[in-house]
């Protein structure tokens, strides 16, 4: 059964699978080294001069308790040989060097041997902390280079946790806290020797590094955002305008000017004790703009919109903040050891600052998220009260110093992501899973392990065609480290020389956004950078089409999000996942798989004199591909030289594939519905898919969900579509369903029957689609539709 198969894969919660102690049967010790055979192609390799090894979780690796694979061990002095069915590891004793440690395996009929320090230039890479300043593929921010991933054309990759911090379990409601390694002179390496079985490598990495949590459903809708000092009335007017125009939308982001920025102090160059500018961080509502925050957020919610606040939590808590006294009292109640501003040390005192401040400076409580007492006070007295007012989630726009000033080498970015996400986990303790909101944050990449905190903000890119052309590669490549939910500033963020928004470029960016993980428009604070699509009357319909196509595809996208949770295979996938031994899969970087049935290609050149843009597309072999823009079937194993008008988007569906779609006219992803559509691409033979449903918002999704198997068989002029009974259950599930079949690539309205009764059908010649409507029926009952084409 479909349900039983998914239940077997599901744990209690994706972010609770954290047993870092391996099964003793998987562990092999040899002198000062320890090897843990995690799978037949994944081995942990540790060396310690004292022969003392680490069983705590590290930032990337949180689970080592896997089923023990079959392997043999042969000791020789202080060395050892370990053989699994896939590889042979030979260790001769001593600190790891190319001369005493090697691992060999077969790849495409040849033996590949890895040794420490081997050339890793064939690594397929992972992702980077930010694209701030990016102007194209040759200019990823030079301060934040791409980090290696776990896939390589050479067949092996190393995850090096030797210097990364530990999660040490404790009795707090956090469950564990960060700690430095007791010894710096150790080796802690993970060898992934999966050859070109890339999807297996990702699946096993997810087993040890943690699953990709399923975001709330609303995440996959449209996000409005712009850096602009909106008043409450102006912001609400935007929301009402979207609803009046029936433009689908789910999220409205309020950038940093929701809080006081202390402009007078900023203009005078005032800085806090760490030299950071006053106002970049803030927690006090700017009531000149938003007079009644709680009432304002309530009205936003009444429009079926979620809200997020931008936050730069970098500089601690300054005395100007309204929350300062409450935070001080809370903090000092939790700790007797506080390092205050320069020149002052307090131990259990009543006041946290005093005496003359340095000229131009303000005494603040320094940022110290890595101290548990500080973090507890911060969430209790600052963050939770804001959330009670109606903040749904946080955009952690961290840009300041990268490493902690208190815990040596700790990435501030990684740690704040971990803490904000897991605050939601700990707050749900004691509640029923279906009453606990799904944790999520919007943040920057902090290194391996960051996928456990889901959504990423890629940063402030330039507004250029070259940037648009680079985003497909950047986004798909991040899937190599399970970082499958990058959100980009659709339309671009800024320009060195500001010019009015180019509506053609903005339209193409929106069309790309349809097939990106997070569909969010944004820009810097400039009146020239327009993001309200109704301000472009000549392009409005094309932009609206992009929003509507995105919403139409959300059931399919949500299916793929569940698949990412189950398998570690993200929504946007490099072509080489499916074609690892085909050279074109590595060179066509502006196209990618969007889930397992759609190939998307980005149009990233302006139109020529003929009113079209060029887009060459490589269509992989093994199937035909239905061109959704030109409504025709194309052969696989070919390069197609195609042209696109501004109304057309470049995407292709596998022949015969089944794509679940949203009902027509959908306006948001938060209102429950029992209606959905099923798109069937032209193509002979059989195909199946499994459609996934849950409550869309709670932490119950690992166990509380439903699935529906859909199959089709096309032979000659006959098409049979079978929709199985829904299996499983979740809170709020509808008893009935209203289904519509959309048949692609047809030239007339076919005859269709359900249980011998004729079904209503309509035909749209412009897109070569027929629509067959089924009557409302019990969701637990199968439906079989017979169609004569």
mmCIF file of N, CA and C in Angstrom, residues 707-776:
data_model
loop_
_atom_site.group_PDB
_atom_site.id
_atom_site.type_symbol
_atom_site.label_atom_id
_atom_site.label_comp_id
_atom_site.label_asym_id
_atom_site.label_seq_id
_atom_site.Cartn_x
_atom_site.Cartn_y
_atom_site.Cartn_z
ATOM 1 N N UNK A 707 -2.658 9.797 1.328
ATOM 2 C CA UNK A 707 -2.123 9.690 -0.030
ATOM 3 C C UNK A 707 -3.188 9.125 -0.958
ATOM 4 N N UNK A 708 -3.064 9.474 -2.215
ATOM 5 C CA UNK A 708 -3.955 8.966 -3.253
ATOM 6 C C UNK A 708 -3.110 8.519 -4.439
ATOM 7 N N UNK A 709 -3.261 7.274 -4.825
ATOM 8 C CA UNK A 709 -2.554 6.773 -6.006
ATOM 9 C C UNK A 709 -3.383 7.052 -7.252
ATOM 10 N N UNK A 710 -2.722 7.638 -8.255
ATOM 11 C CA UNK A 710 -3.370 7.948 -9.527
ATOM 12 C C UNK A 710 -2.597 7.221 -10.624
ATOM 13 N N UNK A 711 -3.289 6.540 -11.492
ATOM 14 C CA UNK A 711 -2.626 5.837 -12.593
ATOM 15 C C UNK A 711 -3.385 6.092 -13.881
ATOM 16 N N UNK A 712 -2.655 5.978 -14.982
ATOM 17 C CA UNK A 712 -3.295 6.114 -16.294
ATOM 18 C C UNK A 712 -2.684 5.086 -17.233
ATOM 19 N N UNK A 713 -3.476 4.683 -18.202
ATOM 20 C CA UNK A 713 -2.992 3.774 -19.239
ATOM 21 C C UNK A 713 -3.556 4.245 -20.568
ATOM 22 N N UNK A 714 -2.671 4.599 -21.496
ATOM 23 C CA UNK A 714 -3.076 5.089 -22.812
ATOM 24 C C UNK A 714 -2.668 4.069 -23.867
ATOM 25 N N UNK A 715 -3.646 3.492 -24.555
ATOM 26 C CA UNK A 715 -3.391 2.534 -25.633
ATOM 27 C C UNK A 715 -4.285 2.897 -26.805
ATOM 28 N N UNK A 716 -3.652 3.076 -27.974
ATOM 29 C CA UNK A 716 -4.440 3.447 -29.132
ATOM 30 C C UNK A 716 -5.199 4.730 -28.887
ATOM 31 N N UNK A 717 -6.526 4.670 -29.049
ATOM 32 C CA UNK A 717 -7.344 5.864 -28.843
ATOM 33 C C UNK A 717 -8.067 5.839 -27.502
ATOM 34 N N UNK A 718 -7.622 4.944 -26.616
ATOM 35 C CA UNK A 718 -8.285 4.800 -25.319
ATOM 36 C C UNK A 718 -7.368 5.252 -24.190
ATOM 37 N N UNK A 719 -7.910 6.025 -23.284
ATOM 38 C CA UNK A 719 -7.188 6.447 -22.088
ATOM 39 C C UNK A 719 -8.022 6.084 -20.872
ATOM 40 N N UNK A 720 -7.407 5.353 -19.958
ATOM 41 C CA UNK A 720 -8.081 5.000 -18.708
ATOM 42 C C UNK A 720 -7.350 5.663 -17.550
ATOM 43 N N UNK A 721 -8.096 6.361 -16.731
ATOM 44 C CA UNK A 721 -7.522 7.040 -15.568
ATOM 45 C C UNK A 721 -8.177 6.468 -14.312
ATOM 46 N N UNK A 722 -7.352 5.979 -13.397
ATOM 47 C CA UNK A 722 -7.858 5.421 -12.144
ATOM 48 C C UNK A 722 -7.346 6.261 -10.975
ATOM 49 N N UNK A 723 -8.265 6.763 -10.190
ATOM 50 C CA UNK A 723 -7.931 7.532 -8.979
ATOM 51 C C UNK A 723 -8.297 6.657 -7.792
ATOM 52 N N UNK A 724 -7.291 6.219 -7.053
ATOM 53 C CA UNK A 724 -7.528 5.300 -5.959
ATOM 54 C C UNK A 724 -8.202 5.961 -4.776
ATOM 55 N N UNK A 725 -8.671 5.158 -3.843
ATOM 56 C CA UNK A 725 -9.249 5.729 -2.627
ATOM 57 C C UNK A 725 -8.174 6.418 -1.805
ATOM 58 N N UNK A 726 -8.524 7.498 -1.165
ATOM 59 C CA UNK A 726 -7.568 8.170 -0.293
ATOM 60 C C UNK A 726 -7.274 7.275 0.904
ATOM 61 N N UNK A 727 -5.996 7.155 1.253
ATOM 62 C CA UNK A 727 -5.577 6.341 2.389
ATOM 63 C C UNK A 727 -4.922 7.223 3.437
ATOM 64 N N UNK A 728 -5.192 6.915 4.709
ATOM 65 C CA UNK A 728 -4.608 7.690 5.787
ATOM 66 C C UNK A 728 -5.570 8.753 6.286
ATOM 67 N N UNK A 729 -5.087 9.565 7.219
ATOM 68 C CA UNK A 729 -5.949 10.598 7.783
ATOM 69 C C UNK A 729 -5.112 11.713 8.392
ATOM 70 N N UNK A 730 -5.724 12.877 8.534
ATOM 71 C CA UNK A 730 -5.121 14.020 9.209
ATOM 72 C C UNK A 730 -6.242 14.929 9.693
ATOM 73 N N UNK A 731 -5.919 15.785 10.613
ATOM 74 C CA UNK A 731 -6.906 16.658 11.223
ATOM 75 C C UNK A 731 -7.500 17.604 10.178
ATOM 76 N N UNK A 732 -8.826 17.683 10.138
ATOM 77 C CA UNK A 732 -9.500 18.587 9.222
ATOM 78 C C UNK A 732 -9.715 18.032 7.834
ATOM 79 N N UNK A 733 -9.443 16.764 7.625
ATOM 80 C CA UNK A 733 -9.550 16.160 6.296
ATOM 81 C C UNK A 733 -11.004 16.127 5.826
ATOM 82 N N UNK A 734 -11.229 16.511 4.579
ATOM 83 C CA UNK A 734 -12.578 16.505 4.011
ATOM 84 C C UNK A 734 -13.009 15.082 3.704
ATOM 85 N N UNK A 735 -14.311 14.828 3.765
ATOM 86 C CA UNK A 735 -14.839 13.492 3.484
ATOM 87 C C UNK A 735 -15.023 13.250 1.993
ATOM 88 N N UNK A 736 -15.180 14.327 1.224
ATOM 89 C CA UNK A 736 -15.419 14.188 -0.212
ATOM 90 C C UNK A 736 -14.330 14.896 -1.000
ATOM 91 N N UNK A 737 -14.348 14.687 -2.302
ATOM 92 C CA UNK A 737 -13.399 15.381 -3.172
ATOM 93 C C UNK A 737 -14.089 15.738 -4.488
ATOM 94 N N UNK A 738 -13.615 16.838 -5.081
ATOM 95 C CA UNK A 738 -14.113 17.292 -6.369
ATOM 96 C C UNK A 738 -12.924 17.325 -7.317
ATOM 97 N N UNK A 739 -12.920 16.420 -8.286
ATOM 98 C CA UNK A 739 -11.765 16.240 -9.158
ATOM 99 C C UNK A 739 -12.078 16.665 -10.590
ATOM 100 N N UNK A 740 -11.049 17.172 -11.236
ATOM 101 C CA UNK A 740 -11.131 17.560 -12.641
ATOM 102 C C UNK A 740 -9.917 16.997 -13.360
ATOM 103 N N UNK A 741 -10.136 16.348 -14.486
ATOM 104 C CA UNK A 741 -9.032 15.867 -15.309
ATOM 105 C C UNK A 741 -8.717 16.906 -16.380
ATOM 106 N N UNK A 742 -7.435 17.187 -16.575
ATOM 107 C CA UNK A 742 -6.986 18.080 -17.637
ATOM 108 C C UNK A 742 -6.109 17.251 -18.567
ATOM 109 N N UNK A 743 -6.574 17.050 -19.782
ATOM 110 C CA UNK A 743 -5.885 16.201 -20.748
ATOM 111 C C UNK A 743 -5.092 17.081 -21.700
ATOM 112 N N UNK A 744 -3.756 16.960 -21.668
ATOM 113 C CA UNK A 744 -2.913 17.783 -22.516
ATOM 114 C C UNK A 744 -2.674 17.164 -23.885
ATOM 115 N N UNK A 745 -2.421 18.030 -24.876
ATOM 116 C CA UNK A 745 -2.030 17.561 -26.200
ATOM 117 C C UNK A 745 -3.139 16.915 -26.990
ATOM 118 N N UNK A 746 -4.393 17.290 -26.751
ATOM 119 C CA UNK A 746 -5.509 16.726 -27.511
ATOM 120 C C UNK A 746 -6.062 17.795 -28.443
ATOM 121 N N UNK A 747 -6.789 17.356 -29.472
ATOM 122 C CA UNK A 747 -7.270 18.280 -30.494
ATOM 123 C C UNK A 747 -8.792 18.378 -30.556
ATOM 124 N N UNK A 748 -9.447 17.760 -29.592
ATOM 125 C CA UNK A 748 -10.901 17.874 -29.522
ATOM 126 C C UNK A 748 -11.352 17.436 -28.140
ATOM 127 N N UNK A 749 -12.610 17.600 -27.864
ATOM 128 C CA UNK A 749 -13.167 17.177 -26.582
ATOM 129 C C UNK A 749 -13.524 15.694 -26.693
ATOM 130 N N UNK A 750 -12.857 14.819 -25.966
ATOM 131 C CA UNK A 750 -13.146 13.386 -26.066
ATOM 132 C C UNK A 750 -14.409 13.026 -25.282
ATOM 133 N N UNK A 751 -14.870 11.831 -25.511
ATOM 134 C CA UNK A 751 -15.979 11.317 -24.699
ATOM 135 C C UNK A 751 -15.394 10.649 -23.468
ATOM 136 N N UNK A 752 -16.004 10.888 -22.316
ATOM 137 C CA UNK A 752 -15.494 10.350 -21.061
ATOM 138 C C UNK A 752 -16.654 9.870 -20.213
ATOM 139 N N UNK A 753 -16.464 8.722 -19.556
ATOM 140 C CA UNK A 753 -17.508 8.160 -18.704
ATOM 141 C C UNK A 753 -16.923 7.732 -17.372
ATOM 142 N N UNK A 754 -17.760 7.803 -16.346
ATOM 143 C CA UNK A 754 -17.451 7.314 -15.010
ATOM 144 C C UNK A 754 -18.579 6.381 -14.607
ATOM 145 N N UNK A 755 -18.250 5.106 -14.441
ATOM 146 C CA UNK A 755 -19.257 4.098 -14.115
ATOM 147 C C UNK A 755 -20.391 4.115 -15.132
ATOM 148 N N UNK A 756 -20.026 4.285 -16.410
ATOM 149 C CA UNK A 756 -21.006 4.255 -17.483
ATOM 150 C C UNK A 756 -21.740 5.557 -17.722
ATOM 151 N N UNK A 757 -21.585 6.522 -16.827
ATOM 152 C CA UNK A 757 -22.282 7.807 -16.977
ATOM 153 C C UNK A 757 -21.365 8.816 -17.657
ATOM 154 N N UNK A 758 -21.900 9.547 -18.633
ATOM 155 C CA UNK A 758 -21.113 10.527 -19.371
ATOM 156 C C UNK A 758 -20.707 11.685 -18.465
ATOM 157 N N UNK A 759 -19.505 12.189 -18.697
ATOM 158 C CA UNK A 759 -18.968 13.291 -17.903
ATOM 159 C C UNK A 759 -18.917 14.561 -18.735
ATOM 160 N N UNK A 760 -19.082 15.689 -18.067
ATOM 161 C CA UNK A 760 -18.996 16.996 -18.720
ATOM 162 C C UNK A 760 -17.580 17.229 -19.219
ATOM 163 N N UNK A 761 -17.448 17.754 -20.439
ATOM 164 C CA UNK A 761 -16.125 18.002 -21.015
ATOM 165 C C UNK A 761 -16.137 19.344 -21.745
ATOM 166 N N UNK A 762 -15.001 20.055 -21.669
ATOM 167 C CA UNK A 762 -14.817 21.293 -22.434
ATOM 168 C C UNK A 762 -13.439 21.251 -23.075
ATOM 169 N N UNK A 763 -13.249 22.070 -24.103
ATOM 170 C CA UNK A 763 -12.000 22.005 -24.875
ATOM 171 C C UNK A 763 -11.484 23.412 -25.147
ATOM 172 N N UNK A 764 -10.166 23.595 -24.973
ATOM 173 C CA UNK A 764 -9.506 24.873 -25.259
ATOM 174 C C UNK A 764 -8.484 24.629 -26.367
ATOM 175 N N UNK A 765 -8.834 25.048 -27.578
ATOM 176 C CA UNK A 765 -7.974 24.784 -28.732
ATOM 177 C C UNK A 765 -6.651 25.535 -28.640
ATOM 178 N N UNK A 766 -6.637 26.699 -27.975
ATOM 179 C CA UNK A 766 -5.418 27.510 -27.923
ATOM 180 C C UNK A 766 -4.295 26.787 -27.193
ATOM 181 N N UNK A 767 -4.635 25.989 -26.196
ATOM 182 C CA UNK A 767 -3.601 25.283 -25.423
ATOM 183 C C UNK A 767 -3.690 23.770 -25.614
ATOM 184 N N UNK A 768 -4.586 23.330 -26.488
ATOM 185 C CA UNK A 768 -4.758 21.901 -26.790
ATOM 186 C C UNK A 768 -5.036 21.100 -25.513
ATOM 187 N N UNK A 769 -6.005 21.558 -24.739
ATOM 188 C CA UNK A 769 -6.358 20.880 -23.498
ATOM 189 C C UNK A 769 -7.870 20.649 -23.419
ATOM 190 N N UNK A 770 -8.231 19.452 -22.959
ATOM 191 C CA UNK A 770 -9.621 19.121 -22.671
ATOM 192 C C UNK A 770 -9.777 18.981 -21.167
ATOM 193 N N UNK A 771 -10.903 19.459 -20.665
ATOM 194 C CA UNK A 771 -11.181 19.423 -19.229
ATOM 195 C C UNK A 771 -12.390 18.531 -18.988
ATOM 196 N N UNK A 772 -12.194 17.490 -18.170
ATOM 197 C CA UNK A 772 -13.258 16.536 -17.846
ATOM 198 C C UNK A 772 -13.569 16.675 -16.355
ATOM 199 N N UNK A 773 -14.813 16.970 -16.016
ATOM 200 C CA UNK A 773 -15.190 17.227 -14.628
ATOM 201 C C UNK A 773 -15.932 16.030 -14.040
ATOM 202 N N UNK A 774 -15.439 15.576 -12.881
ATOM 203 C CA UNK A 774 -16.076 14.484 -12.168
ATOM 204 C C UNK A 774 -17.024 15.045 -11.117
ATOM 205 N N UNK A 775 -18.100 14.345 -10.829
ATOM 206 C CA UNK A 775 -18.986 14.810 -9.760
ATOM 207 C C UNK A 775 -18.318 14.627 -8.395
ATOM 208 N N UNK A 776 -18.744 15.420 -7.426
ATOM 209 C CA UNK A 776 -18.216 15.257 -6.068
ATOM 210 C C UNK A 776 -18.528 13.854 -5.574
#
